[in-house]
Coordinates of C-alpha atoms in Angstrom, one line a residue:
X1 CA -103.1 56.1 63.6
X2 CA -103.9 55.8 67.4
X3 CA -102.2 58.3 70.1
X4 CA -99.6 55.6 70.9
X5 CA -98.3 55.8 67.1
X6 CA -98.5 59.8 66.6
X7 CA -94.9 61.1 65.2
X8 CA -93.7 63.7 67.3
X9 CA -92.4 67.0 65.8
X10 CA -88.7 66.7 64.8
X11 CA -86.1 69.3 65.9
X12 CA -86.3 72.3 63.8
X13 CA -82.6 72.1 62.2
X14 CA -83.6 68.6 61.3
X15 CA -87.1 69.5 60.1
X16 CA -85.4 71.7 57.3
X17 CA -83.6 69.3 55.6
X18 CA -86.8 67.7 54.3
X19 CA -88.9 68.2 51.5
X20 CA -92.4 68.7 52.4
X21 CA -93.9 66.7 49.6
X22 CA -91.2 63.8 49.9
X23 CA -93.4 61.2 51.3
X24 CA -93.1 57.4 50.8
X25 CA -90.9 54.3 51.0
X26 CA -87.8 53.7 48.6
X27 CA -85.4 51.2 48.4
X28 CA -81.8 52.3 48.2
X29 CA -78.1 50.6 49.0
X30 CA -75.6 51.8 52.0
X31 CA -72.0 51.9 51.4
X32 CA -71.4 48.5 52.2
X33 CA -73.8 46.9 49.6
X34 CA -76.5 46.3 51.6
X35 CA -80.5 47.0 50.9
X36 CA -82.2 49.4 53.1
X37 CA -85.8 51.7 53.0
X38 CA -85.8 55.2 52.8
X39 CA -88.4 56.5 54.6
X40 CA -90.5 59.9 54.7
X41 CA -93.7 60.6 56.0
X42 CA -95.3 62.7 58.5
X43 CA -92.3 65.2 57.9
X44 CA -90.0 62.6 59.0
X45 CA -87.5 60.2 57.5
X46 CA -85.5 57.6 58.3
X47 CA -83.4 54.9 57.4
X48 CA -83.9 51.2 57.9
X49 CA -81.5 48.5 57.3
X50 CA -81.9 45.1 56.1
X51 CA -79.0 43.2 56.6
X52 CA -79.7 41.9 52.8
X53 CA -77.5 41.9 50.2
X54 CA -78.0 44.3 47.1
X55 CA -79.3 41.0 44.6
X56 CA -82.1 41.1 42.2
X57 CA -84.0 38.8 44.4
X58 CA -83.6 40.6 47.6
X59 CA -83.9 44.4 45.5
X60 CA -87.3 42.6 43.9
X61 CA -88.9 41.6 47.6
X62 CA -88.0 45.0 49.1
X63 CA -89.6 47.2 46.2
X64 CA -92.6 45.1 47.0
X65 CA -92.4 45.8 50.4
X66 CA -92.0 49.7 49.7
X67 CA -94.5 49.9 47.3
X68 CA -97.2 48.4 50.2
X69 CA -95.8 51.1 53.2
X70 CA -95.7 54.1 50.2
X71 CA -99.6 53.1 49.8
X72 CA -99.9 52.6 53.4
X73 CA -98.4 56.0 53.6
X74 CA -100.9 57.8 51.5
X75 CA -103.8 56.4 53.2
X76 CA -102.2 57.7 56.6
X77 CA -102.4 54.1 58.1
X78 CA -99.0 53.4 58.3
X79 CA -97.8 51.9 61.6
X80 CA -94.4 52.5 62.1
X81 CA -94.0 49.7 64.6
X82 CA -95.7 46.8 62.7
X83 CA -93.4 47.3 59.8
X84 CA -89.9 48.3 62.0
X85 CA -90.1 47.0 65.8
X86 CA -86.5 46.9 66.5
X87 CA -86.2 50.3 64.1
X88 CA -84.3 53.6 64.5
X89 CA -87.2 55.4 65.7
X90 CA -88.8 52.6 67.2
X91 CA -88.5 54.7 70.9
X92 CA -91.3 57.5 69.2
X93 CA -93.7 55.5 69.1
X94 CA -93.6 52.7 72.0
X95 CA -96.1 53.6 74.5
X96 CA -94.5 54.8 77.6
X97 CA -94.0 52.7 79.7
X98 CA -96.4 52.8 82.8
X99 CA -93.9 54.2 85.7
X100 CA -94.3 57.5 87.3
X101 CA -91.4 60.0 86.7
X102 CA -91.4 60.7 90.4
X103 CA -89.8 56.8 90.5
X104 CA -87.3 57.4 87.6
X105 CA -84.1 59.3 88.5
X106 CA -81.5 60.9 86.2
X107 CA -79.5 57.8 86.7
X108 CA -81.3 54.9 86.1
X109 CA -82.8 56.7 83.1
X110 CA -79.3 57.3 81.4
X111 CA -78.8 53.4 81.9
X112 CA -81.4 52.7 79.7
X113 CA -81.3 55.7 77.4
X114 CA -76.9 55.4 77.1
X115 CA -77.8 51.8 75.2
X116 CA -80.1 53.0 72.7
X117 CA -77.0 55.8 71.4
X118 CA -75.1 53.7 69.3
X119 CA -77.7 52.9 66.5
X120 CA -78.9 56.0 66.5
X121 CA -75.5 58.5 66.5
X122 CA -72.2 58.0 65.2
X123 CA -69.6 56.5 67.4
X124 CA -67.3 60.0 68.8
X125 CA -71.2 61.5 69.7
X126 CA -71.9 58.6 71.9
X127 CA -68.5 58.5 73.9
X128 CA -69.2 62.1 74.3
X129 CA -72.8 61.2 76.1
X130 CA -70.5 58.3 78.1
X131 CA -68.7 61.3 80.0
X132 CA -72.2 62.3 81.8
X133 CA -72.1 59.8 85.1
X134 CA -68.1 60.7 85.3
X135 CA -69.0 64.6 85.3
X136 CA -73.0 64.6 85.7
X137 CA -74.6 62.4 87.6
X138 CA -71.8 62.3 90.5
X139 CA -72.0 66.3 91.0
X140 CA -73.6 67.1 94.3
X141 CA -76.5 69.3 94.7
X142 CA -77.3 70.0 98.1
X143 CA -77.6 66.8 100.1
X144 CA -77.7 64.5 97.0
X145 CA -76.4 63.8 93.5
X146 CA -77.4 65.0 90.5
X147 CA -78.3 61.3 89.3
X148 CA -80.4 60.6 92.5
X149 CA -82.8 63.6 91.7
X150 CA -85.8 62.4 90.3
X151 CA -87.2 63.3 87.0
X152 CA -90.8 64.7 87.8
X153 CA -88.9 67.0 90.2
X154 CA -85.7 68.0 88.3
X155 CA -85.6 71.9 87.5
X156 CA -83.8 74.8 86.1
X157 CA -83.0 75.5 89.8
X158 CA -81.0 72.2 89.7
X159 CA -79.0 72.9 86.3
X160 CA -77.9 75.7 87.4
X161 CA -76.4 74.7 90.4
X162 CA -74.7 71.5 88.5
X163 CA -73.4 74.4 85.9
X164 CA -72.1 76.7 88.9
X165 CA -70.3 73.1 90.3
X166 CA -68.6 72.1 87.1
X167 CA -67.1 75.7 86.7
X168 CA -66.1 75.6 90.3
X169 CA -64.1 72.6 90.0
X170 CA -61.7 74.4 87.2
X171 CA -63.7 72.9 83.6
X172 CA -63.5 75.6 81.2
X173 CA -67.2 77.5 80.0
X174 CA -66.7 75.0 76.2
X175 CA -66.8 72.1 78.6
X176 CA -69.0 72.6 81.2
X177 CA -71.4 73.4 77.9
X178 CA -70.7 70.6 76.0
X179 CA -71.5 68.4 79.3
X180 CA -75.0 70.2 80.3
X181 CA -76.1 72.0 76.8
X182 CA -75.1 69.3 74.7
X183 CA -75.2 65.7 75.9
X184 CA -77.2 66.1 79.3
X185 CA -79.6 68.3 77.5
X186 CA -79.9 65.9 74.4
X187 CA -81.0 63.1 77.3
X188 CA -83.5 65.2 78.8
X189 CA -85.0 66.1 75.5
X190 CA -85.7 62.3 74.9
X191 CA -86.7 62.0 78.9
X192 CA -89.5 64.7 77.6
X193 CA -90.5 62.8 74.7
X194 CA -91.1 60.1 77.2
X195 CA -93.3 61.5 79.2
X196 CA -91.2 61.9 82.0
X197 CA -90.5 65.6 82.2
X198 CA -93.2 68.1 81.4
X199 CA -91.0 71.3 80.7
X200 CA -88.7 72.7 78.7
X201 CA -85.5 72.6 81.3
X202 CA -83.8 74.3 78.6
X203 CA -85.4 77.7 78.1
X204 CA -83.3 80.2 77.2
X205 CA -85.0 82.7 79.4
X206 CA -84.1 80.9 82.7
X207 CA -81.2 78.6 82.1
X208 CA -78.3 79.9 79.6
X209 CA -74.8 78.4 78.6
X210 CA -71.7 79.9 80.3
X211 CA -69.9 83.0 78.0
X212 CA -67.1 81.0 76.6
X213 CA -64.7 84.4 77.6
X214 CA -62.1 81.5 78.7
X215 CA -61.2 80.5 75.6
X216 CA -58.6 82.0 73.4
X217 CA -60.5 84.6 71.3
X218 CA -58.8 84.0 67.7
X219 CA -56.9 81.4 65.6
X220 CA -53.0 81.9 65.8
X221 CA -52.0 80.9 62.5
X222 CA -48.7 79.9 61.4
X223 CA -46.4 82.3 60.2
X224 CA -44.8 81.2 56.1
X225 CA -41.2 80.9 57.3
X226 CA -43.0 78.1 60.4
X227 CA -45.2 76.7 57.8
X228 CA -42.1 76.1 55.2
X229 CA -40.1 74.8 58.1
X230 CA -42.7 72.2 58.9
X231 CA -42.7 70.8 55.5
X232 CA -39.6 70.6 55.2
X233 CA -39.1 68.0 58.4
X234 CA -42.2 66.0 57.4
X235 CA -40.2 66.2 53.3
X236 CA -37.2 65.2 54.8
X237 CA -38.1 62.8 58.2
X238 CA -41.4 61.3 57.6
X239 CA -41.6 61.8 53.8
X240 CA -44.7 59.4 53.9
X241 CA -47.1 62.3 55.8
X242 CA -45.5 65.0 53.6
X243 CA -48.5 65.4 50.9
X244 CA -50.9 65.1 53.7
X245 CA -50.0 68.2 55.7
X246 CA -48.9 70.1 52.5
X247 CA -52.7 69.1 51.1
X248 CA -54.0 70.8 54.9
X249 CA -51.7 73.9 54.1
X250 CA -52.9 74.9 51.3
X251 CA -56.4 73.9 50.8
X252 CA -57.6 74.1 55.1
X253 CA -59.5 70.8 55.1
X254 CA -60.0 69.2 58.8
X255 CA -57.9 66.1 59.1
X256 CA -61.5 63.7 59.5
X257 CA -62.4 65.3 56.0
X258 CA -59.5 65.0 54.1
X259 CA -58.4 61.1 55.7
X260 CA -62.2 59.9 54.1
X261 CA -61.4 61.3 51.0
X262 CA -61.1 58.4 48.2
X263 CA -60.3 58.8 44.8
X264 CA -63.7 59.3 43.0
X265 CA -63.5 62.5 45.0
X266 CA -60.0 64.1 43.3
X267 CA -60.3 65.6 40.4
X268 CA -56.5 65.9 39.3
X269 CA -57.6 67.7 35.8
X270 CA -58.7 70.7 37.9
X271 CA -57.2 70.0 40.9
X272 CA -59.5 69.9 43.3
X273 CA -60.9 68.0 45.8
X274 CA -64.7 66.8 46.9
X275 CA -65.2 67.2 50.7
X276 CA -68.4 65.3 51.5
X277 CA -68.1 62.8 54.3
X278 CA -65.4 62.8 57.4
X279 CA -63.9 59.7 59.2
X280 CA -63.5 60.1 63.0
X281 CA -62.7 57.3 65.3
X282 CA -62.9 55.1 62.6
X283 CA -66.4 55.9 62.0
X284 CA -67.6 57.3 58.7
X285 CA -69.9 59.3 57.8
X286 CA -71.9 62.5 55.6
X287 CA -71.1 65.9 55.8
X288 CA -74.0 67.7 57.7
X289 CA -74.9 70.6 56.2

C-alpha cells in the first residue's frame, strides 16, 4: 500500500472498541433490510452500505465480494479507495489536495469539511458543528475573524483568545467548551489529518477547557410528595403520557432511550427493560459504550 493509502491511527477511545485480531470483510444487514460490509483491517473498521436489498442473489454477490477484500486483506494489498470511492472513510485516504495551508482559512475549510458530517455522524452531532460560523468563525481576534485566519498560521495563541471572547460575551464555561473543545476542535483534528495543520492545537499543557464552576454543582431531585403530584396530573389530564413519565420515575432512563425502546426489548415476565439504542431528532441509533 502506497503512502497515499496508509490508514491513519484512529482516536484512542475508538481504537478500544476493536479486537485486534478481527480483520476481514463480512456481510451483514442494517435495520432497514439492507446489505452492507463490515469492515476491519489495519485496526480499523467500518461500515459500508449498499443500497441492496437483503435477497439471496444480492447476499450471494456480496459474500463474493467479501471473500475477495478478506484475501486482499491478508495479503495487505487492500486499497480502500478502489473498492469504496464515495465510502465513509474515503477522506483518509485521498491524497491531499495540492494547496498550501497558508491559502486555506478556517472558513473556507469548514465549507468543505461541514458537508462531509452528515454521513459520517448522527444528525443532533452535526447541527451541533452548524453553530461554529454563528459563534466561531465571526469572533474577532485582533484586526480579523477567527475564520479569516489561515490554517498554517493558526495557534494556541489564537484559541485562547476566541475562548477568553466567548466567555466575555456572557456563554457559560459548558458552552464555550462544547463550541471550541468539541466541534471546533473535532474540525481541526481532520484539518491535521489533511495536512493542513502540523500541531497539536489541543495540548493540554498550553490550551485547556474553562472550569465549568458556572454550572449548578448537583442534581435537584424531586421530592415524593412533587413526584406523586406530577403523576397524578399527567393520570388525570394527559392520561396518554402517564406510563411514560411513571416508566422515567422509577427506572431513570433518558427520554432518547426509553422513546427507541420497542417491544423485543421489554421483558414483562421480569419486568425489565433493554436500553441499547436512543432516538434523538428523529435519528436512531446504538448505545456507545
Amino acid at each position: 500500500m502506497d503512502k497515499t493509502t496508509e490508514p491513519i491511527s484512529l482516536d484512542p477511545q475508538e481504537a478500544k472498541t476493536i479486537k485486534p485480531r478481527a480483520v476481514g470483510c463480512i456481510v451483514k444487514r442494517n435495520r432497514h433490510g439492507f446489505l452492507a460490509l463490515r469492515l476491519f483491517w489495519n485496526g480499523m473498521r467500518s461500515w459500508e452500505g449498499t443500497g441492496r436489498p437483503d435477497t439471496p442473489e444480492n447476499r450471494k454477490l456480496l459474500e463474493a465480494a467479501a471473500l475477495i477484500i478478506s484475501a486482499e486483506i491478508k495479503n495487505k494489498t487492500f486499497d480502500y479507495i478502489k473498492h469504496f470511492p464515495k465510502g465513509n472513510k474515503a477522506h483518509l485516504f485521498r491524497p491531499v489536495e495540492q494547496l498550501s495551508p497558508d491559502h486555506v482559512t478556517v472558513e473556507t475549510y469548514y465549507k468543505g469539511w461541514i458537508k462531509k458530517q452528515e454521513g459520517r455522524h448522527r444528525a443532533h452531532r452535526v447541527k451541533d458543528y452548524e453553530a461554529i460560523p454563528r459563534h466561531v468563525l465571526k469572533a474577532r481576534i485582533g484586526q480579523q475573524a477567527f475564520g479569516k485566519i489561515s490554517l498554517g498560521f493558526l495557534n494556541v495563541s489564537h484559541l485562547q483568545t476566541l475562548q477568553n471572547k466567548l466567555k466575555a460575551k456572557g456563554l457559560k464555561a459548558r458552552s464555550v467548551n462544547g463550541f471550541i473543545h468539541s466541534c471546533l476542535r473535532a474540525m481541526l483534528r481532520d484539518a491535521r489529518i489533511d495536512g493542513l495543520i502540523q500541531v497539536n492545537l489541543f495540548d493540554r499543557d498550553f490550551f485547556k477547557a474553562l472550569p465549568t464552576t458556572d454550572t449548578k454543582p448537583s442534581i435537584d431531585p424531586y421530592k415524593p410528595e412533587e413526584r406523586e403530584t406530577i403523576l397524578e396530573a399527567f393520570r388525570t389530564k394527559k392520561p396518554h403520557y402517564y406510563k411514560f413519565v411513571f416508566f422515567h420515575f422509577w427506572q431513570g432512563p433518558r427520554p432518547s432511550e426509553s422513546t427507541a425502546l420497542r417491544r423485543e426489548d421489554i421483558d414483562l415476565r421480569y419486568a425489565t427493560a433493554r436500553i441499547h439504542r436512543s432516538l434523538v431528532q428523529g435519528h436512531e441509533g446504538a448505545q456507545r459504550r
